[in-house]
CSV table of C-alpha atoms and ligand atoms in Angstrom, one decimal:
chain,number,residue,atom,x,y,z
A,24,MET,CA,216.4,96.1,-70.5
A,25,LYS,CA,215.2,99.6,-70.3
A,26,PHE,CA,212.5,100.3,-67.8
A,27,PRO,CA,210.0,103.1,-68.3
A,28,GLY,CA,210.3,106.1,-66.0
A,29,ARG,CA,213.2,107.2,-63.8
A,30,ARG,CA,214.6,104.4,-61.6
A,31,LYS,CA,217.6,104.0,-59.4
A,32,LEU,CA,219.8,101.2,-60.6
A,33,LYS,CA,219.7,99.3,-57.2
A,34,HIS,CA,216.0,98.9,-57.6
A,35,TYR,CA,216.3,97.0,-60.9
A,36,PHE,CA,217.7,93.8,-59.5
A,37,PRO,CA,217.3,93.7,-55.7
A,38,VAL,CA,219.7,90.8,-55.4
A,39,SER,CA,220.3,91.4,-51.7
A,40,GLN,CA,216.7,90.6,-50.9
A,41,PRO,CA,215.3,87.0,-51.0
A,42,LYS,CA,213.6,86.1,-54.2
A,43,PRO,CA,209.8,86.7,-53.9
A,44,ILE,CA,207.9,83.4,-53.9
A,45,LEU,CA,205.7,83.3,-56.9
A,46,PRO,CA,202.2,81.9,-56.3
A,47,SER,CA,202.0,78.3,-57.6
A,48,ILE,CA,199.2,77.2,-59.8
A,49,ASP,CA,199.4,73.6,-58.7
A,50,VAL,CA,197.6,72.7,-55.6
A,51,GLN,CA,199.9,71.9,-52.7
A,52,PRO,CA,197.9,69.8,-50.2
A,53,ASP,CA,199.9,70.9,-47.2
A,54,LYS,CA,199.7,74.7,-48.0
A,55,ASP,CA,196.5,75.4,-49.9
A,56,THR,CA,192.8,75.4,-49.0
A,57,TYR,CA,191.0,73.9,-52.0
A,58,ILE,CA,188.2,71.6,-53.0
A,59,VAL,CA,188.3,68.7,-55.4
A,60,GLY,CA,185.6,68.0,-58.1
A,61,LEU,CA,185.2,64.8,-60.2
A,62,ASP,CA,183.2,65.2,-63.3
A,63,GLU,CA,182.3,64.0,-66.8
A,64,THR,CA,184.0,66.7,-68.7
A,65,ILE,CA,181.4,68.3,-71.0
A,66,VAL,CA,181.3,71.3,-73.2
A,67,ASP,CA,177.8,72.8,-73.6
A,68,VAL,CA,176.8,73.6,-77.2
A,69,VAL,CA,174.0,76.1,-76.8
A,70,ALA,CA,171.1,76.5,-79.2
A,71,ASN,CA,167.7,78.2,-79.0
A,72,VAL,CA,164.9,75.9,-80.2
A,73,SER,CA,161.2,75.5,-80.2
A,74,ASP,CA,159.3,72.9,-78.0
A,75,GLU,CA,158.5,71.1,-81.3
A,76,PHE,CA,162.2,70.6,-81.9
A,77,LEU,CA,162.4,68.6,-78.7
A,78,SER,CA,159.5,66.4,-79.6
A,79,GLN,CA,161.0,65.8,-83.1
A,80,PHE,CA,164.0,64.1,-81.5
A,81,SER,CA,162.0,62.6,-78.5
A,82,ILE,CA,164.0,64.7,-76.0
A,83,HIS,CA,162.5,65.1,-72.5
A,84,LYS,CA,162.2,68.7,-71.7
A,85,GLY,CA,164.1,70.0,-68.7
A,86,LEU,CA,166.2,66.8,-68.3
A,87,SER,CA,169.6,65.5,-69.3
A,88,ASN,CA,169.0,63.0,-72.1
A,89,LEU,CA,171.8,60.6,-73.2
A,90,VAL,CA,171.8,60.2,-76.9
A,91,ASP,CA,173.9,58.0,-79.3
A,92,THR,CA,176.4,59.4,-81.7
A,93,ASP,CA,174.0,59.2,-84.7
A,94,THR,CA,171.2,61.1,-82.9
A,95,ALA,CA,173.7,63.7,-81.6
A,96,SER,CA,175.0,64.2,-85.2
A,97,ALA,CA,171.4,64.5,-86.6
A,98,ILE,CA,170.5,67.1,-83.9
A,99,TYR,CA,173.8,68.9,-84.6
A,100,ARG,CA,173.2,68.9,-88.4
A,101,GLU,CA,169.7,70.2,-87.9
A,102,LEU,CA,170.8,73.0,-85.5
A,103,ALA,CA,173.6,74.0,-87.9
A,104,ALA,CA,171.2,74.0,-90.9
A,105,GLN,CA,168.8,76.3,-89.0
A,106,GLY,CA,171.7,78.5,-87.8
A,107,CYS,CA,170.6,78.4,-84.2
A,108,ILE,CA,173.8,77.4,-82.4
A,109,SER,CA,174.7,80.5,-80.4
A,110,ASP,CA,177.6,79.5,-78.1
A,111,HIS,CA,180.0,76.9,-76.8
A,112,PHE,CA,180.5,77.0,-73.0
A,113,ALA,CA,182.5,74.8,-70.7
A,114,GLY,CA,179.9,72.8,-68.7
A,115,GLY,CA,179.6,69.6,-66.7
A,116,THR,CA,177.7,70.0,-63.5
A,117,ILE,CA,180.8,69.6,-61.3
A,118,GLY,CA,183.1,71.5,-63.7
A,119,ASN,CA,180.6,74.4,-63.3
A,120,THR,CA,180.5,74.0,-59.6
A,121,ILE,CA,184.3,74.1,-59.0
A,122,HIS,CA,184.9,76.8,-61.5
A,123,ASN,CA,182.2,79.0,-59.7
A,124,TYR,CA,183.8,78.0,-56.4
A,125,SER,CA,187.2,79.2,-57.6
A,126,VAL,CA,185.7,82.5,-58.9
A,127,LEU,CA,183.8,83.1,-55.6
A,128,ALA,CA,186.5,82.1,-53.2
A,129,ASP,CA,189.3,83.5,-55.5
A,130,ASP,CA,191.1,80.3,-54.6
A,131,LYS,CA,192.2,77.0,-56.0
A,132,SER,CA,190.2,73.8,-56.8
A,133,VAL,CA,191.2,70.6,-58.5
A,134,LEU,CA,189.4,69.0,-61.4
A,135,LEU,CA,189.4,65.2,-61.9
A,136,GLY,CA,188.2,63.9,-65.2
A,137,VAL,CA,189.4,63.4,-68.7
A,138,MET,CA,190.7,65.8,-71.3
A,139,SER,CA,191.7,65.3,-75.0
A,140,ALA,CA,195.4,64.7,-75.1
A,141,ASN,CA,195.7,66.6,-78.4
A,142,ILE,CA,193.7,69.8,-78.4
A,143,THR,CA,192.9,71.4,-81.7
A,144,LEU,CA,191.5,74.9,-82.2
A,145,GLY,CA,187.7,74.9,-81.9
A,146,SER,CA,187.5,71.4,-80.5
A,147,PRO,CA,185.2,70.7,-77.5
A,148,ALA,CA,188.4,70.5,-75.3
A,149,TYR,CA,189.6,73.9,-76.6
A,150,HIS,CA,186.3,75.5,-75.6
A,151,TYR,CA,186.4,73.8,-72.2
A,152,ILE,CA,189.9,75.1,-71.3
A,153,CYS,CA,189.1,78.6,-72.6
A,154,HIS,CA,186.2,78.9,-70.3
A,155,THR,CA,187.6,77.5,-67.1
A,156,SER,CA,189.2,79.6,-64.4
A,157,SER,CA,192.9,79.5,-64.1
A,158,LYS,CA,192.5,78.7,-60.4
A,159,VAL,CA,191.1,75.3,-61.4
A,160,ASP,CA,194.1,73.0,-61.3
A,161,MET,CA,193.9,70.7,-64.3
A,162,ASN,CA,197.2,68.9,-63.7
A,163,HIS,CA,195.5,65.7,-62.5
A,164,LEU,CA,193.3,65.2,-65.6
A,165,GLN,CA,193.6,62.0,-67.5
A,166,GLY,CA,194.5,62.4,-71.2
A,167,VAL,CA,192.3,60.6,-73.7
A,168,SER,CA,192.6,60.2,-77.5
A,169,GLY,CA,189.0,61.2,-78.4
A,170,ASP,CA,186.8,64.2,-77.5
A,171,ILE,CA,185.3,65.1,-74.2
A,172,GLY,CA,181.5,65.1,-73.9
A,173,ARG,CA,179.2,67.4,-75.8
A,174,GLY,CA,176.1,68.6,-74.1
A,175,ILE,CA,173.8,70.0,-76.7
A,176,THR,CA,171.9,72.5,-74.5
A,177,LEU,CA,168.5,73.3,-76.0
A,178,ILE,CA,167.0,76.5,-74.7
A,179,THR,CA,163.2,76.8,-75.3
A,180,PRO,CA,161.5,80.2,-75.3
A,181,ASP,CA,160.6,79.9,-71.6
A,182,GLY,CA,164.4,79.9,-70.7
A,183,GLU,CA,164.2,76.2,-69.7
A,184,ARG,CA,167.2,74.2,-70.6
A,185,THR,CA,167.2,70.6,-71.9
A,186,PHE,CA,170.3,68.5,-72.6
A,187,ALA,CA,171.1,65.9,-75.3
A,188,ILE,CA,174.4,64.5,-74.2
A,189,ALA,CA,176.9,62.8,-76.6
A,190,PRO,CA,179.4,61.2,-74.2
A,191,GLY,CA,182.6,61.0,-76.4
A,192,ASP,CA,185.4,59.8,-74.1
A,193,MET,CA,184.1,61.5,-70.9
A,194,ASP,CA,183.5,58.3,-69.1
A,195,GLU,CA,187.0,56.8,-69.6
A,196,LEU,CA,188.4,58.3,-66.3
A,197,ASN,CA,189.9,55.4,-64.4
A,198,ALA,CA,190.8,54.8,-60.7
A,199,GLU,CA,194.5,55.2,-61.4
A,200,HIS,CA,193.9,58.9,-62.0
A,201,ILE,CA,192.4,59.5,-58.6
A,202,PRO,CA,195.2,61.1,-56.4
A,203,GLU,CA,194.6,60.1,-52.8
A,204,ASN,CA,196.9,62.7,-51.3
A,205,ILE,CA,195.1,65.5,-53.2
A,206,ILE,CA,191.7,64.3,-51.9
A,207,ALA,CA,193.1,63.8,-48.4
A,208,GLY,CA,194.2,67.4,-48.1
A,209,SER,CA,191.1,69.0,-49.5
A,210,ALA,CA,188.3,70.9,-47.7
A,211,ALA,CA,185.6,68.8,-49.6
A,212,LEU,CA,185.2,66.4,-52.5
A,213,VAL,CA,182.3,67.1,-54.8
A,214,THR,CA,180.9,64.8,-57.5
A,215,CYS,CA,177.7,63.8,-59.2
A,216,ALA,CA,175.4,60.8,-59.8
A,217,TYR,CA,175.8,61.0,-63.6
A,218,PRO,CA,178.5,58.3,-63.8
A,219,LEU,CA,176.0,55.8,-62.5
A,220,ARG,CA,174.2,55.8,-65.8
A,221,HIS,CA,177.4,54.5,-67.6
A,222,GLN,CA,177.6,51.2,-65.8
A,223,GLY,CA,180.2,49.5,-68.0
A,224,LYS,CA,182.5,52.5,-68.0
A,225,PRO,CA,185.6,53.1,-65.7
A,226,ILE,CA,184.4,56.5,-64.4
A,227,LYS,CA,182.0,54.8,-62.0
A,228,GLN,CA,184.8,53.0,-60.2
A,229,ALA,CA,186.9,56.1,-60.3
A,230,MET,CA,184.1,58.0,-58.6
A,231,LEU,CA,183.7,55.3,-55.9
A,232,THR,CA,187.5,55.3,-55.3
A,233,ALA,CA,187.5,59.1,-54.9
A,234,LEU,CA,184.6,58.9,-52.4
A,235,GLU,CA,186.3,56.1,-50.5
A,236,HIS,CA,189.5,58.1,-50.2
A,237,ALA,CA,187.5,61.1,-48.9
A,238,HIS,CA,185.7,59.0,-46.4
A,239,GLN,CA,188.9,57.5,-45.2
A,240,HIS,CA,190.5,60.9,-44.6
A,241,GLN,CA,187.4,62.5,-43.1
A,242,VAL,CA,187.0,64.9,-46.0
A,243,PRO,CA,183.3,66.0,-46.4
A,244,THR,CA,181.7,64.4,-49.5
A,245,VAL,CA,179.2,66.3,-51.6
A,246,LEU,CA,177.0,64.6,-54.3
A,247,THR,CA,174.7,66.3,-56.7
A,248,LEU,CA,171.9,64.2,-58.2
A,249,GLY,CA,172.0,65.3,-61.8
A,250,THR,CA,168.6,64.7,-63.4
A,251,LYS,CA,165.3,63.2,-62.5
A,252,HIS,CA,165.2,60.1,-64.7
A,253,LEU,CA,168.8,59.1,-63.6
A,254,VAL,CA,167.5,59.0,-60.1
A,255,GLU,CA,164.4,57.0,-61.1
A,256,GLU,CA,166.4,54.5,-63.0
A,257,ASN,CA,169.2,54.0,-60.4
A,258,LYS,CA,167.3,54.6,-57.2
A,259,ASP,CA,168.4,51.6,-55.1
A,260,GLU,CA,172.1,51.9,-56.1
A,261,LEU,CA,172.0,55.6,-55.6
A,262,LEU,CA,170.4,55.3,-52.1
A,263,ASP,CA,173.0,52.7,-51.2
A,264,LEU,CA,175.8,55.1,-52.4
A,265,ILE,CA,174.3,58.0,-50.5
A,266,LYS,CA,174.0,56.2,-47.2
A,267,ARG,CA,177.5,54.9,-47.4
A,268,HIS,CA,179.5,57.8,-48.7
A,269,VAL,CA,177.7,61.1,-48.8
A,270,ASN,CA,177.6,64.0,-46.3
A,271,VAL,CA,176.0,66.7,-48.4
A,272,LEU,CA,173.4,66.0,-51.1
A,273,ALA,CA,172.3,68.6,-53.6
A,274,MET,CA,169.3,68.3,-55.9
A,275,ASN,CA,166.3,70.0,-57.4
A,276,GLU,CA,162.7,69.3,-56.4
A,277,LEU,CA,162.1,66.8,-59.2
A,278,GLU,CA,165.1,64.8,-58.2
A,279,ALA,CA,164.1,64.9,-54.6
A,280,GLU,CA,160.7,63.6,-55.5
A,281,ALA,CA,162.2,60.8,-57.6
A,282,LEU,CA,164.4,59.8,-54.7
A,283,THR,CA,161.7,59.9,-51.9
A,284,GLY,CA,158.4,59.8,-53.7
A,285,LEU,CA,157.5,63.0,-51.8
A,286,SER,CA,156.5,66.0,-53.9
A,287,ASP,CA,156.7,68.4,-50.9
A,288,PRO,CA,160.3,69.7,-50.8
A,289,LEU,CA,160.3,70.0,-47.0
A,290,GLN,CA,159.0,66.5,-46.4
A,291,ALA,CA,161.5,65.2,-49.0
A,292,ALA,CA,164.4,67.0,-47.3
A,293,ASP,CA,163.2,65.7,-43.9
A,294,GLN,CA,163.4,62.1,-45.2
A,295,ILE,CA,166.7,62.6,-47.0
A,296,LEU,CA,168.2,63.8,-43.7
A,297,GLU,CA,167.9,60.3,-42.4
A,298,TYR,CA,170.7,59.4,-44.8
A,299,VAL,CA,173.0,62.5,-45.1
A,300,ASP,CA,174.1,65.5,-43.0
A,301,ILE,CA,173.0,68.4,-45.3
A,302,VAL,CA,170.4,68.7,-48.0
A,303,LEU,CA,170.5,71.5,-50.5
A,304,LEU,CA,167.2,71.4,-52.4
A,305,THR,CA,166.6,74.0,-55.2
A,306,ALA,CA,163.0,74.5,-56.3
A,307,GLY,CA,163.2,76.9,-59.3
A,308,PRO,CA,160.7,79.8,-58.8
A,309,ASP,CA,159.9,78.5,-55.3
A,310,GLY,CA,163.5,79.3,-54.2
A,311,MET,CA,165.6,76.9,-52.2
A,312,TYR,CA,165.9,74.9,-49.0
A,313,LEU,CA,169.0,74.2,-46.9
A,314,CYS,CA,168.5,71.6,-44.2
A,315,GLY,CA,170.7,69.7,-41.9
A,316,TYR,CA,171.7,69.1,-38.3
A,317,THR,CA,173.1,71.1,-35.4
A,318,ASP,CA,173.7,70.2,-31.7
A,319,ASP,CA,170.9,71.1,-29.3
A,320,THR,CA,173.4,73.0,-27.1
A,321,VAL,CA,174.5,75.3,-29.9
A,322,LYS,CA,171.2,75.9,-31.7
A,323,ARG,CA,170.3,79.5,-32.5
A,324,GLU,CA,166.8,80.9,-33.0
A,325,THR,CA,166.0,82.9,-36.1
A,326,THR,CA,164.8,86.5,-36.0
A,327,ASN,CA,163.2,86.1,-39.4
A,328,PRO,CA,159.4,85.5,-39.5
A,329,ILE,CA,158.6,82.0,-38.6
A,330,LYS,CA,157.4,79.8,-41.6
A,331,SER,CA,155.2,76.8,-41.6
A,332,GLY,CA,154.7,74.3,-44.4
A,333,ARG,CA,154.1,70.5,-44.1
A,334,LEU,CA,156.4,70.9,-41.1
A,335,ALA,CA,155.3,73.5,-38.5
A,336,ASP,CA,157.6,76.4,-37.7
A,337,PHE,CA,160.3,74.7,-39.7
A,338,ASN,CA,162.8,77.6,-39.9
A,339,ARG,CA,163.0,78.2,-36.1
A,340,TRP,CA,166.6,77.2,-35.8
A,341,GLU,CA,167.9,78.5,-39.1
A,342,PHE,CA,170.5,80.8,-37.5
A,343,SER,CA,172.4,77.6,-36.3
A,344,ARG,CA,175.5,76.4,-38.1
A,345,PRO,CA,175.6,73.0,-39.8
A,346,MET,CA,177.3,70.0,-38.1
A,347,LEU,CA,177.7,66.4,-39.1
A,348,ARG,CA,175.0,64.4,-37.4
A,349,SER,CA,177.6,62.1,-35.9
A,350,ALA,CA,179.4,65.1,-34.3
A,351,CYS,CA,176.3,66.1,-32.4
A,352,GLN,CA,175.5,64.7,-28.9
A,353,ASN,CA,171.8,65.7,-29.3
A,354,PRO,CA,171.3,66.3,-33.0
A,355,ILE,CA,168.3,68.5,-34.0
A,356,LYS,CA,167.2,69.0,-37.6
A,357,VAL,CA,167.3,72.5,-39.0
A,358,PHE,CA,165.4,73.7,-42.0
A,359,SER,CA,165.8,77.0,-43.8
A,360,HIS,CA,164.1,78.3,-46.9
A,361,ILE,CA,164.5,81.4,-49.1
A,362,ASP,CA,162.5,82.9,-51.9
A,363,PRO,CA,164.4,83.8,-55.1
A,364,TYR,CA,166.6,86.8,-54.8
A,365,MET,CA,164.6,90.0,-55.6
A,366,GLY,CA,161.7,87.7,-56.6
A,367,GLY,CA,163.8,86.3,-59.4
A,368,PRO,CA,165.2,88.3,-62.4
A,369,GLU,CA,162.9,90.3,-64.6
A,370,LYS,CA,164.1,88.3,-67.5
A,371,ILE,CA,165.7,84.8,-67.2
A,372,ARG,CA,168.2,84.4,-69.9
A,373,ASN,CA,169.0,80.7,-69.2
A,374,THR,CA,168.4,78.5,-66.2
A,375,ASN,CA,171.4,76.3,-67.0
A,376,GLY,CA,173.7,76.0,-64.1
A,377,ALA,CA,171.5,77.8,-61.5
A,378,GLY,CA,171.6,74.8,-59.2
A,379,ASP,CA,175.4,74.4,-59.7
A,380,GLY,CA,175.8,78.0,-58.7
A,381,ALA,CA,173.9,77.5,-55.4
A,382,LEU,CA,176.1,74.5,-54.6
A,383,SER,CA,179.3,76.4,-55.3
A,384,ALA,CA,178.3,79.0,-52.7
A,385,LEU,CA,177.7,76.3,-50.1
A,386,LEU,CA,181.1,74.8,-50.9
A,387,HIS,CA,182.7,78.2,-50.5
A,388,ASP,CA,181.2,78.4,-47.0
A,389,ILE,CA,182.4,74.9,-46.1
A,390,SER,CA,186.0,75.7,-47.3
A,391,ALA,CA,186.0,79.0,-45.5
A,392,ASN,CA,185.3,77.2,-42.3
A,393,HIS,CA,188.2,74.8,-43.1
A,394,PHE,CA,190.5,77.7,-43.7
A,395,HIS,CA,189.5,79.5,-40.6
A,396,LYS,CA,189.8,76.4,-38.4
A,397,ASP,CA,193.3,75.8,-39.8
A,398,SER,CA,194.4,79.4,-39.2
A,399,LEU,CA,192.7,80.0,-35.8
A,400,PRO,CA,191.9,76.6,-34.3
A,401,ASN,CA,191.2,78.2,-30.9
A,402,SER,CA,188.7,80.8,-32.1
A,403,SER,CA,185.2,80.6,-30.5
A,404,LYS,CA,183.9,79.9,-34.1
A,405,HIS,CA,185.2,76.4,-33.5
A,406,ALA,CA,183.8,75.8,-30.1
A,407,ALA,CA,181.9,72.9,-31.7
A,408,PRO,CA,183.0,70.9,-34.8
A,409,PHE,CA,180.9,72.9,-37.3
A,410,LEU,CA,180.9,71.9,-41.0
A,411,ALA,CA,180.4,75.4,-42.4
A,412,TYR,CA,181.3,79.0,-41.5
A,413,SER,CA,177.9,80.6,-41.6
A,414,SER,CA,174.4,79.7,-40.5
A,415,PHE,CA,171.9,77.8,-42.6
A,416,ALA,CA,170.0,81.1,-43.2
A,417,GLN,CA,173.1,83.0,-44.3
A,418,ILE,CA,174.2,80.2,-46.7
A,419,CYS,CA,170.7,80.2,-48.2
A,420,LYS,CA,171.1,83.9,-48.9
A,421,TYR,CA,174.5,83.4,-50.5
A,422,SER,CA,173.5,80.4,-52.6
A,423,ASN,CA,170.4,82.2,-53.8
A,424,ARG,CA,172.3,85.3,-54.8
A,425,VAL,CA,174.7,83.2,-56.9
A,426,SER,CA,171.9,81.4,-58.6
A,427,TYR,CA,170.4,84.8,-59.5
A,428,GLU,CA,173.6,85.8,-61.1
A,429,ILE,CA,173.6,82.7,-63.3
A,430,LEU,CA,170.0,83.2,-64.4
A,431,VAL,CA,170.7,86.7,-65.8
A,432,GLN,CA,173.5,85.5,-68.0
A,433,ASN,CA,173.8,83.0,-70.9
A,434,ALA,CA,176.6,80.9,-69.6
A,435,PRO,CA,176.3,78.2,-66.8
A,436,ARG,CA,179.5,79.6,-65.2
A,437,LEU,CA,180.2,82.9,-63.4
A,438,SER,CA,182.5,85.2,-65.3
A,439,ARG,CA,183.3,87.3,-62.2
A,440,GLY,CA,182.8,87.2,-58.5
A,441,LEU,CA,179.9,88.9,-56.7
A,442,PRO,CA,180.2,92.5,-55.7
A,443,GLU,CA,181.8,92.9,-52.3
A,444,ARG,CA,178.9,95.0,-51.1
A,445,GLU,CA,175.4,94.6,-52.5
A,446,ASP,CA,173.2,97.6,-53.0
A,447,SER,CA,170.4,97.7,-50.4
A,448,LEU,CA,168.0,95.0,-51.6
A,449,GLU,CA,165.0,97.3,-51.1
A,450,GLU,CA,166.5,100.2,-53.1
A,451,ALA,CA,167.6,98.0,-55.9
A,452,TYR,CA,164.2,96.3,-55.9
A,453,TRP,CA,162.1,99.4,-56.1
A,454,GLU,CA,164.3,101.1,-58.6
A,455,ARG,CA,163.7,98.5,-61.3
B,506,ATP,N1,162.0,80.7,-62.7
B,506,ATP,C1,162.7,81.1,-61.6
B,506,ATP,N2,162.4,82.3,-61.0
B,506,ATP,C2,163.1,82.7,-60.0
B,506,ATP,N3,164.2,82.1,-59.5
B,506,ATP,C3,164.6,81.0,-60.1
B,506,ATP,C4,163.9,80.4,-61.2
B,506,ATP,N4,164.5,79.3,-61.6
B,506,ATP,C5,165.5,79.1,-60.7
B,506,ATP,N5,165.6,80.1,-59.8
B,506,ATP,C6,166.6,80.3,-58.8
B,506,ATP,O1,167.7,79.5,-59.1
B,506,ATP,C7,167.9,78.4,-58.1
B,506,ATP,C8,168.3,77.1,-58.7
B,506,ATP,O2,167.3,76.8,-59.7
B,506,ATP,P1,166.8,75.4,-60.1
B,506,ATP,O3,166.0,74.8,-59.0
B,506,ATP,O4,166.2,75.5,-61.4
B,506,ATP,O5,168.2,74.5,-60.3
B,506,ATP,P2,168.5,73.2,-61.1
B,506,ATP,O6,167.3,72.6,-61.7
B,506,ATP,O7,169.3,72.4,-60.2
B,506,ATP,O8,169.5,73.8,-62.2
B,506,ATP,P3,170.8,73.2,-63.0
B,506,ATP,O9,170.7,71.7,-62.9
B,506,ATP,O10,170.7,73.8,-64.4
B,506,ATP,O11,172.0,73.7,-62.3
B,506,ATP,C9,166.5,78.4,-57.4
B,506,ATP,O12,166.7,78.0,-56.0
B,506,ATP,C10,166.1,79.9,-57.4
B,506,ATP,O13,166.8,80.7,-56.4
B,507,NOS,O1,175.4,63.6,-68.2
B,507,NOS,C1,175.9,64.6,-67.7
B,507,NOS,N1,177.1,64.6,-67.0
B,507,NOS,C2,177.7,65.7,-66.5
B,507,NOS,N2,177.2,66.9,-66.6
B,507,NOS,C3,176.0,67.0,-67.2
B,507,NOS,C4,175.3,65.9,-67.8
B,507,NOS,N3,174.1,66.4,-68.4
B,507,NOS,C5,174.1,67.7,-68.2
B,507,NOS,N4,175.2,68.1,-67.5
B,507,NOS,C6,175.7,69.5,-67.1
B,507,NOS,O2,174.8,70.0,-66.2
B,507,NOS,C7,175.1,71.4,-66.2
B,507,NOS,C8,174.0,72.2,-65.6
B,507,NOS,O3,173.8,71.7,-64.3
B,507,NOS,C9,175.3,71.8,-67.7
B,507,NOS,O4,176.3,72.7,-67.8
B,507,NOS,C10,175.7,70.4,-68.3
B,507,NOS,O5,176.9,70.4,-69.0
């Protein structure tokens, strides 16, 4: 082979040197830092519609609606006839979260779920694979004969997104495809409550098995609630699952209210902290809350202005780092809140995936702590068994920033990482 430019022969094949080790794509539990996500694999079929279109098919705005095959086909036909399907994006709330994690961390993650065994051009599975980061290890997926799920994503003129979900084979994932060793070596396991609405399907048991493995191997477990009516319809079962298996619970304010009956996000988070160690609660234009525990001996006071809501001076200890409640001798609750980055974008393209983006940033912080602890166990950063690398306030900033990035684009997944250094917020703000 001829190489371009002038080279010395000995540089062509440096046989006296050991072969360079090529980075492997497969996750290696003893070497890599990674997270595992279990999801209903779904491709989002995006269409812009009017509010009347939603009423025509009795679709509840802002929520994830399960539809049967006939209704899905009728919606699809109508959208195709009106020519308003704009895109196919890989979706699924956990698929989005771990893809974003891999983009932000520039590191590996593992996806557990199903995938069509035979993928044809233009099929849902094809779109899914095309739009997923190569750092997401898909070697543990279960092959199925049919299609993955289709999430018809209906965007109304206000930018709000509503789903009509046609499940396909997305719920066929079975417990035999849950690799215990991969979960045991991970920095966190993240999954969602959606499988609970498919009671007779194998995915529910697969999810429980994954959570049990994580629990057994002291891997932090993260659950996201999905959508409001799912919480309303499965509240008791969900609460039971949360109390037994979940460390970090993510939700929006509607799901928090459905779970607790409390419309005030702070009060809802306060109550949910009786069951879990960290609560990530996103509240659309009202920003987000990150709440949890730290030990009294390592609490740190904020230098930000003190805020009060239904709880007085609630953000006082937001410069503390999260800990498992069981790891604290004297646990204290910590609450942090942040308004949308730069007051929110001037134009929201699509809110789809904004909450998933926030969660991926939190997961990145948790895995960074795991990595740092593995590399430098004696560092003062690990003087106490913290769950995350940064403080509640800092994680809020990061999560909020990622959500902003999702709001200004059409897809629910990041196409690139965040800039290393942000412009000064003030300058960028006043320039626009
Ligand atoms: N209208 C808005 N204006 C400003 N910021 C917003 C708006 N909507 C969302 N955000 C930002 O995005 C974050 C997450 O949004 P939201 O609460 O809508 O998530 P979500 O309902 O869980 O979304 P999804 O389920 O689609 O991932 C908010 O905490 C906020 O920072
Ligand atoms: O029933 C479901 N199961 C799994 N993911 C879902 C379901 N409904 C909607 N989404 C996913 O949620 C993401 C935004 O948070 C969307 O990308 C959509 O695919």
